[in-house]
Coordinates of C-alpha atoms in Angstrom, one line a residue:
M10 CA 18.6 6.5 -43.4
T11 CA 16.1 4.5 -41.6
T12 CA 16.6 3.3 -38.1
T13 CA 16.6 -0.3 -37.2
T14 CA 14.8 0.1 -33.6
P15 CA 11.1 -0.3 -33.8
P16 CA 9.3 3.0 -32.4
S17 CA 7.2 0.8 -30.0
V18 CA 10.4 -0.6 -28.5
P19 CA 12.1 1.5 -25.6
R20 CA 15.8 2.3 -26.4
T21 CA 18.5 1.1 -24.3
E22 CA 20.6 4.0 -22.8
P23 CA 24.3 3.7 -24.4
E24 CA 26.8 2.0 -21.7
T25 CA 28.9 5.2 -22.0
R26 CA 26.1 7.6 -20.7
L27 CA 24.9 8.1 -17.4
H28 CA 21.5 6.0 -17.3
W29 CA 18.6 8.2 -16.2
A30 CA 17.5 6.0 -13.5
W31 CA 20.4 7.3 -11.5
I32 CA 19.4 10.7 -11.8
V33 CA 15.8 9.7 -10.7
A34 CA 17.3 7.8 -7.9
A35 CA 19.2 10.7 -6.8
V36 CA 16.4 13.1 -6.7
T37 CA 14.2 10.5 -4.7
F38 CA 17.3 10.3 -2.3
V39 CA 17.2 14.2 -1.7
T40 CA 13.4 14.2 -1.6
L41 CA 13.4 11.6 1.3
V42 CA 16.1 13.6 3.0
G43 CA 13.9 16.8 3.0
A44 CA 11.1 14.8 4.2
A45 CA 12.9 13.4 6.9
A46 CA 13.7 17.1 8.4
F47 CA 10.2 16.9 10.0
R48 CA 10.6 13.2 11.1
S49 CA 13.8 14.3 13.0
V50 CA 11.5 16.9 15.1
P51 CA 9.0 14.8 17.3
G52 CA 11.8 13.2 19.8
V53 CA 13.3 16.5 20.4
L54 CA 10.1 18.5 21.0
I55 CA 8.5 16.4 23.2
E56 CA 10.1 18.1 26.4
P57 CA 9.8 21.9 25.1
L58 CA 6.0 21.2 24.4
H59 CA 5.6 19.6 27.8
D60 CA 7.3 22.6 29.8
E61 CA 5.5 25.1 27.8
F62 CA 1.8 23.9 27.5
G63 CA 2.1 21.4 30.1
W64 CA 0.7 18.4 27.9
S65 CA 1.6 14.9 29.3
H66 CA 3.8 12.7 27.3
G67 CA 1.0 10.5 26.5
L68 CA -1.0 13.3 24.8
I69 CA 2.2 14.7 22.8
G70 CA 2.8 10.8 22.0
S71 CA -0.9 10.5 20.7
A72 CA 0.0 13.1 18.1
V73 CA 3.0 11.5 17.0
S74 CA 1.0 8.2 16.7
L75 CA -1.6 9.8 14.4
N76 CA 1.3 11.0 12.4
L77 CA 3.2 7.5 12.3
M78 CA -0.2 5.7 11.7
L79 CA -1.1 8.0 8.6
F80 CA 2.6 7.8 7.5
G81 CA 1.9 3.9 7.0
L82 CA -1.8 3.9 6.1
I83 CA -1.6 6.4 3.4
S84 CA 1.5 4.6 1.7
P85 CA -0.3 2.0 -0.4
F86 CA -2.9 4.5 -1.6
A87 CA -0.1 6.7 -2.5
A88 CA 1.5 4.2 -4.4
A89 CA -1.7 3.5 -6.5
L90 CA -2.0 7.3 -7.1
M91 CA 1.6 7.1 -8.5
D92 CA 0.5 4.3 -10.8
R93 CA -2.7 6.7 -11.9
F94 CA -1.2 10.2 -11.8
G95 CA 2.2 9.8 -11.8
V96 CA 5.2 10.1 -9.2
R97 CA 6.0 14.0 -9.6
P98 CA 2.3 15.3 -8.6
V99 CA 2.0 13.1 -6.0
V100 CA 5.4 13.6 -4.3
T101 CA 5.2 17.5 -4.9
F102 CA 1.9 17.3 -3.0
A103 CA 3.5 15.5 -0.2
L104 CA 6.2 17.8 0.4
V105 CA 3.9 20.9 0.1
M106 CA 1.9 19.1 3.0
V107 CA 4.9 18.5 5.2
S108 CA 6.0 22.2 4.7
I109 CA 2.4 23.6 5.6
G110 CA 1.8 21.0 8.5
S111 CA 5.2 21.7 10.0
G112 CA 5.0 25.7 9.3
L113 CA 1.4 25.9 11.0
T114 CA 2.7 24.4 14.4
V115 CA 4.4 27.6 15.4
F116 CA 1.0 29.2 15.7
M117 CA -0.5 26.4 18.0
T118 CA -2.0 27.0 21.6
Q119 CA -4.2 24.0 21.9
A120 CA -3.6 20.3 21.9
W121 CA -6.0 19.7 19.0
Q122 CA -4.1 22.0 16.9
L123 CA -1.1 19.6 17.6
V124 CA -2.8 16.9 16.4
L125 CA -4.0 18.5 13.3
C126 CA -0.6 20.0 12.2
W127 CA 1.9 17.4 13.6
G128 CA -0.5 14.4 13.4
L129 CA -2.9 14.8 10.2
L130 CA -1.2 17.3 7.9
V131 CA 2.3 16.0 8.3
G132 CA 1.2 12.4 8.3
I133 CA -0.8 12.6 5.1
G134 CA 2.4 14.3 3.5
T135 CA 5.1 12.0 4.8
G136 CA 2.8 9.0 4.2
S137 CA 2.6 10.0 0.5
M138 CA 6.3 9.5 0.0
S139 CA 7.2 6.8 2.3
M140 CA 8.6 3.3 1.8
A141 CA 6.1 2.6 -0.8
F142 CA 7.7 5.3 -3.0
V143 CA 11.0 3.6 -2.8
A144 CA 9.5 0.5 -3.7
T145 CA 7.9 2.3 -6.6
I146 CA 11.1 3.8 -8.0
T147 CA 13.1 0.8 -7.5
S148 CA 10.5 -1.3 -9.3
R149 CA 10.2 0.9 -12.4
W150 CA 13.5 2.0 -12.9
F151 CA 15.9 -0.8 -11.9
V152 CA 16.3 -4.5 -12.9
A153 CA 19.8 -4.6 -12.0
R154 CA 20.9 -3.6 -8.6
R155 CA 17.2 -3.2 -7.2
G156 CA 18.4 -4.5 -3.6
L157 CA 21.3 -2.0 -3.5
V158 CA 19.4 0.9 -4.7
S159 CA 16.3 0.1 -2.4
G160 CA 19.1 0.2 0.5
I161 CA 20.5 3.6 -0.8
L162 CA 17.2 5.2 -0.8
T163 CA 15.9 3.8 2.3
A164 CA 19.0 5.3 3.8
G165 CA 17.7 8.7 2.6
N166 CA 15.4 8.9 5.9
A167 CA 18.3 8.1 8.1
T168 CA 20.5 10.7 6.3
G169 CA 17.7 13.4 7.0
Q170 CA 17.9 12.4 10.6
L171 CA 21.8 12.5 10.6
I172 CA 21.6 16.2 9.1
F173 CA 18.7 17.7 11.1
L174 CA 18.5 16.0 14.3
P175 CA 21.4 17.9 15.9
V176 CA 20.4 21.2 13.9
V177 CA 16.9 20.8 15.5
A178 CA 17.8 20.0 18.8
W179 CA 20.4 23.1 18.8
F180 CA 17.9 25.5 17.3
A181 CA 15.1 24.4 19.9
T182 CA 17.5 24.6 22.9
H183 CA 18.9 28.1 21.9
H184 CA 16.1 29.8 19.9
G185 CA 12.8 27.8 20.8
W186 CA 10.9 24.9 19.3
R187 CA 9.2 27.1 16.9
T188 CA 12.5 28.0 15.0
A189 CA 13.1 24.1 14.7
A190 CA 9.7 23.7 13.1
L191 CA 10.0 26.3 10.6
L192 CA 13.4 24.8 9.7
A193 CA 11.7 21.5 8.8
S194 CA 8.9 23.4 6.9
V195 CA 11.6 25.2 4.8
A196 CA 13.8 21.8 4.2
A197 CA 10.6 20.2 2.8
L198 CA 9.5 22.9 0.6
A199 CA 13.2 23.6 -0.7
V200 CA 13.0 20.1 -2.5
V201 CA 10.1 20.6 -4.5
P202 CA 11.9 22.4 -7.5
L203 CA 14.1 19.4 -7.9
V204 CA 11.0 17.0 -7.9
L205 CA 9.4 19.2 -10.9
L206 CA 12.6 19.4 -12.8
F207 CA 14.1 16.1 -12.7
L208 CA 11.9 13.4 -11.4
R209 CA 10.3 11.3 -14.1
N210 CA 7.3 8.7 -13.7
H211 CA 8.8 5.7 -15.7
P212 CA 11.5 4.9 -18.0
A213 CA 9.0 4.7 -21.1
D214 CA 8.3 8.6 -20.7
L215 CA 11.9 9.0 -22.1
G216 CA 11.7 6.3 -24.5
I217 CA 14.3 3.9 -22.5
R218 CA 14.2 0.7 -20.8
A219 CA 14.9 0.4 -17.0
L220 CA 18.3 0.0 -15.8
G221 CA 19.7 -3.7 -16.5
A222 CA 16.1 -4.6 -18.4
T223 CA 16.2 -7.6 -20.5
D224 CA 13.7 -9.2 -22.6
A225 CA 13.4 -11.7 -20.2
D226 CA 12.9 -9.2 -17.4
P227 CA 11.8 -5.8 -18.7
G228 CA 10.6 -4.4 -15.6
P229 CA 6.9 -3.5 -15.1
P230 CA 5.1 -1.7 -18.0
P231 CA 3.6 1.6 -17.5
H232 CA 0.3 1.5 -15.7
Q233 CA -3.0 2.3 -17.6
H234 CA -4.4 5.5 -16.0
V235 CA -7.8 4.0 -15.7
G236 CA -10.1 2.9 -12.7
S237 CA -9.8 4.0 -9.0
S238 CA -6.4 4.3 -7.4
A239 CA -8.3 3.6 -4.0
G240 CA -10.0 0.5 -5.4
R241 CA -7.0 -0.9 -6.8
A242 CA -5.0 -0.5 -3.4
I243 CA -7.8 -2.4 -1.8
S244 CA -8.1 -5.1 -4.4
V245 CA -4.4 -5.8 -4.1
L246 CA -4.7 -5.9 -0.2
V247 CA -7.7 -8.3 -0.4
D248 CA -5.5 -10.7 -2.9
A249 CA -2.3 -10.4 -0.9
A250 CA -4.3 -11.1 2.5
R251 CA -5.1 -14.5 1.3
S252 CA -1.4 -15.3 1.6
R253 CA 0.4 -16.4 4.8
T254 CA 3.4 -14.7 3.6
F255 CA 1.7 -11.4 3.9
W256 CA 0.6 -11.8 7.2
L257 CA 4.2 -12.9 8.5
L258 CA 5.9 -9.9 6.6
A259 CA 3.4 -7.3 8.0
G260 CA 3.5 -9.0 11.6
G261 CA 7.2 -8.6 11.6
F262 CA 7.4 -5.1 9.9
A263 CA 4.8 -4.0 12.7
I264 CA 7.4 -5.0 15.3
C265 CA 10.0 -3.3 13.4
G266 CA 8.1 0.1 13.4
M267 CA 7.3 -0.4 17.2
T268 CA 11.1 -0.6 17.8
T269 CA 12.2 2.2 15.4
N270 CA 10.0 5.2 14.8
G271 CA 7.5 4.5 17.6
L272 CA 9.9 3.7 20.4
I273 CA 13.5 5.0 20.0
A274 CA 12.9 7.8 17.5
T275 CA 10.0 9.3 19.7
H276 CA 11.1 8.2 23.1
F277 CA 14.8 8.0 23.3
V278 CA 15.5 11.6 24.0
P279 CA 13.2 12.0 26.8
A280 CA 14.2 8.6 28.1
A281 CA 17.7 9.9 28.4
H282 CA 16.6 13.0 29.7
D283 CA 15.0 10.9 32.5
H284 CA 18.7 9.9 33.4
Q285 CA 20.0 13.5 33.3
M286 CA 21.4 13.3 29.7
P287 CA 21.2 17.0 28.0
A288 CA 18.9 16.8 25.2
T289 CA 21.4 17.9 22.8
T290 CA 23.7 14.9 23.6
A291 CA 20.9 12.5 23.2
A292 CA 19.8 14.1 19.9
S293 CA 23.3 13.8 18.7
L294 CA 23.4 10.1 19.7
L295 CA 20.4 9.4 17.4
A296 CA 22.3 11.5 14.9
V297 CA 24.9 8.9 15.1
V298 CA 22.3 6.0 14.7
G299 CA 21.5 7.9 11.4
I300 CA 25.1 7.8 10.3
F301 CA 25.2 3.9 10.6
D302 CA 22.0 3.4 9.7
V303 CA 23.0 4.6 5.9
V304 CA 25.9 2.3 6.2
G305 CA 23.7 -0.6 7.6
T306 CA 20.8 -0.1 5.0
I307 CA 23.0 0.1 2.0
A308 CA 25.0 -3.0 2.9
S309 CA 21.7 -4.7 3.5
G310 CA 20.6 -3.9 -0.1
W311 CA 23.8 -5.4 -1.3
L312 CA 23.3 -8.6 0.7
T313 CA 19.8 -8.8 -0.5
D314 CA 21.0 -9.1 -4.0
R315 CA 22.9 -12.1 -3.1
W316 CA 21.6 -14.0 0.0
D317 CA 18.1 -15.1 1.0
P318 CA 16.1 -12.1 2.5
R319 CA 14.4 -14.2 5.1
Y320 CA 17.4 -15.3 6.8
L321 CA 18.7 -11.5 6.8
L322 CA 15.4 -10.6 8.4
V323 CA 15.7 -13.2 11.1
G324 CA 19.3 -11.8 12.1
Y325 CA 18.3 -8.2 11.9
Y326 CA 15.4 -8.9 14.5
A327 CA 17.2 -10.8 16.6
L328 CA 20.0 -8.5 16.9
R329 CA 17.8 -5.6 17.5
G330 CA 16.0 -7.4 20.4
V331 CA 19.5 -7.8 22.3
G332 CA 20.1 -4.0 22.0
L333 CA 16.9 -3.1 23.5
M334 CA 17.1 -5.6 26.4
T335 CA 20.5 -4.0 27.3
L336 CA 19.7 -0.4 26.9
P337 CA 18.0 0.3 30.3
A338 CA 21.4 -0.5 31.9
L339 CA 23.1 1.8 29.5
L340 CA 21.1 5.0 30.0
S341 CA 23.0 7.5 32.3
P342 CA 24.1 11.4 32.6
H343 CA 27.4 10.6 30.5
V344 CA 27.7 8.4 27.3
A345 CA 29.8 5.5 28.2
P346 CA 31.6 3.3 25.9
S347 CA 28.7 0.7 26.1
M348 CA 26.1 3.2 24.9
W349 CA 28.4 3.7 21.7
V350 CA 28.2 0.3 21.2
F351 CA 24.6 0.1 21.4
I352 CA 24.2 3.1 19.2
I353 CA 26.6 1.8 16.5
V354 CA 24.7 -1.7 16.5
Y355 CA 21.2 -0.3 16.7
G356 CA 22.1 2.3 13.7
L357 CA 23.6 -0.6 11.5
D358 CA 20.2 -2.4 12.2
W359 CA 17.7 0.8 12.2
V360 CA 16.0 0.1 8.9
A361 CA 18.2 -2.6 7.3
T362 CA 14.9 -4.7 7.3
V363 CA 13.5 -2.5 4.4
P364 CA 15.4 -3.8 1.4
P365 CA 14.9 -7.6 2.3
T366 CA 11.2 -6.8 3.0
V367 CA 10.9 -4.9 -0.4
A368 CA 12.5 -7.8 -2.2
L369 CA 10.1 -10.5 -0.5
C370 CA 7.0 -8.4 -1.6
R371 CA 8.4 -8.2 -5.2
D372 CA 9.2 -11.9 -5.3
R373 CA 6.1 -13.3 -3.7
F374 CA 3.6 -11.0 -5.5
G375 CA 5.2 -9.8 -8.6
A376 CA 6.9 -6.8 -10.0
A377 CA 3.5 -4.8 -10.9
T378 CA 1.7 -5.1 -7.6
G379 CA 4.7 -5.6 -5.4
P380 CA 5.1 -1.9 -4.6
I381 CA 1.4 -1.7 -3.5
V382 CA 1.5 -4.9 -1.4
F383 CA 4.8 -3.6 0.4
G384 CA 2.8 -0.1 0.9
W385 CA 0.3 -2.5 2.9
V386 CA 3.2 -3.9 4.7
F387 CA 4.6 -0.8 5.4
A388 CA 1.1 0.3 6.8
S389 CA 1.5 -2.4 9.6
H390 CA 5.0 -0.9 10.4
Q391 CA 3.4 2.4 10.9
V392 CA 0.4 1.0 12.7
G393 CA 3.2 -0.7 15.1
A394 CA 5.0 2.5 15.2
A395 CA 1.9 4.5 16.3
L396 CA 1.1 2.0 19.1
A397 CA 4.6 2.0 20.4
A398 CA 4.6 6.0 20.4
T399 CA 1.4 6.2 22.4
G400 CA 2.2 3.0 24.6
A401 CA 5.3 4.0 25.8
G402 CA 4.3 7.5 26.7
I403 CA 1.5 6.2 28.6
V404 CA 4.0 3.8 30.4
R405 CA 6.2 6.8 31.3
D406 CA 3.4 8.5 32.7
M407 CA 2.4 5.6 34.7
T408 CA 5.6 4.1 36.1
G409 CA 8.0 7.0 35.7
G410 CA 10.3 5.4 33.4
Y411 CA 10.6 3.8 29.9
D412 CA 12.4 0.7 31.0
P413 CA 9.3 -1.7 31.0
A414 CA 8.7 -0.7 27.1
F415 CA 12.1 -1.3 26.1
Y416 CA 11.9 -4.9 27.6
A417 CA 8.6 -5.4 26.0
A418 CA 9.8 -4.4 22.5
A419 CA 12.8 -6.7 23.1
G420 CA 10.5 -9.6 23.4
L421 CA 8.6 -8.6 20.3
C422 CA 11.8 -8.5 18.3
A423 CA 12.3 -12.2 19.2
L424 CA 8.7 -12.9 17.7
A425 CA 9.5 -10.9 14.6
A426 CA 12.6 -13.2 14.1
L427 CA 10.5 -16.2 14.3
M428 CA 7.8 -14.9 11.9
S429 CA 10.6 -14.0 9.3
Y430 CA 11.9 -17.7 9.6
A431 CA 8.3 -19.0 9.1
I432 CA 8.1 -17.5 5.8
R433 CA 8.3 -20.1 3.1
A434 CA 11.0 -20.4 0.7
T435 CA 10.4 -19.7 -2.9
H436 CA 11.6 -21.8 -5.7
V437 CA 12.0 -18.9 -8.3
P438 CA 15.7 -18.6 -9.1
A439 CA 17.2 -15.2 -7.8
P440 CA 18.4 -13.1 -11.0
A441 CA 22.1 -12.9 -11.8
V442 CA 23.7 -9.9 -10.4
T443 CA 26.1 -7.8 -12.7
V444 CA 29.1 -6.7 -11.0

């Protein structure tokens, strides 16, 4: 009997079977959790490194800054490399780099070695599977529920923080910072087998269509493996840079990076330590941020499928600014109820900005180039994070406290809200969402 489906047309998974897109999403989530193991280390180890080697907060912050900057700047090139060589080899390389960089830190004795291992090697590794990785997976594998899946995958970093931050703090306190660094190295390496076994580059590799794909919206086709990946990333940037929307998204996301990875993730623990709060307690509070970040980011993805993402960004940035303005008054040796309010609200808002930003990049710049455009927008996020990581450390060294950094960040959040509001509306109707 001959089949009625032409061989050139990808088949659709039967509704009774689990679509392979969900398997890819699950492996991507676990991968991001493994990578986040090292992301949880810097804020916990600033004080131990300062105590052992006498390095200043500004010097240690500069290594974190390089890590954060590479985490963003590598992102668009990694998205282009995933187009050319596939997702699996790029992600496998990234996890190995994170593991090597984290593991080698246990042998360092000089500041330049901190910059090499913590900044360069891990920065390249984490940058190769940053939020552009999320944009690539959601764009290729999902037509329905893109926003929701984007929120779930973005929450992977928060889940990694949730799992590893208290553990890293406990090991650093009771067994030394080297044990904590080795733990992060092993966690990243342990994810590699899952990537090799289950991650796939594109639905066409399995002869199927993306989840929810239709003839009207089939999702992006497999990219032709020709040309230079770096050249494509640069050409996409040149085209996107002609758009006012790109600069508004990039500017707002730079402030997002300043107020999350750069300031709070890196300096909350030492700031709390300045107020005699134990490091393990402060780290546990950041872990609670991770818990509520999972909830907030998934909810943000659900909202992104239904509401105008521009207005979501306005609300998120405004709420974050209010939290930062109140934080200096909340820091104390003990965790008061008002601090719990800050932690919960800031957690819900932590990376809730990602799903609407991904959606705006895809809507304004197209499904094929949207992930690379988001890679460049995310690069601005990490440049902002790097500036804040170094700047807040310098503020601490010069003034003896972090309060001026928190107040400045609050003002920048108000600016980000205004920039998001200034993004022009699109007249393209939003796709219907299947319940």
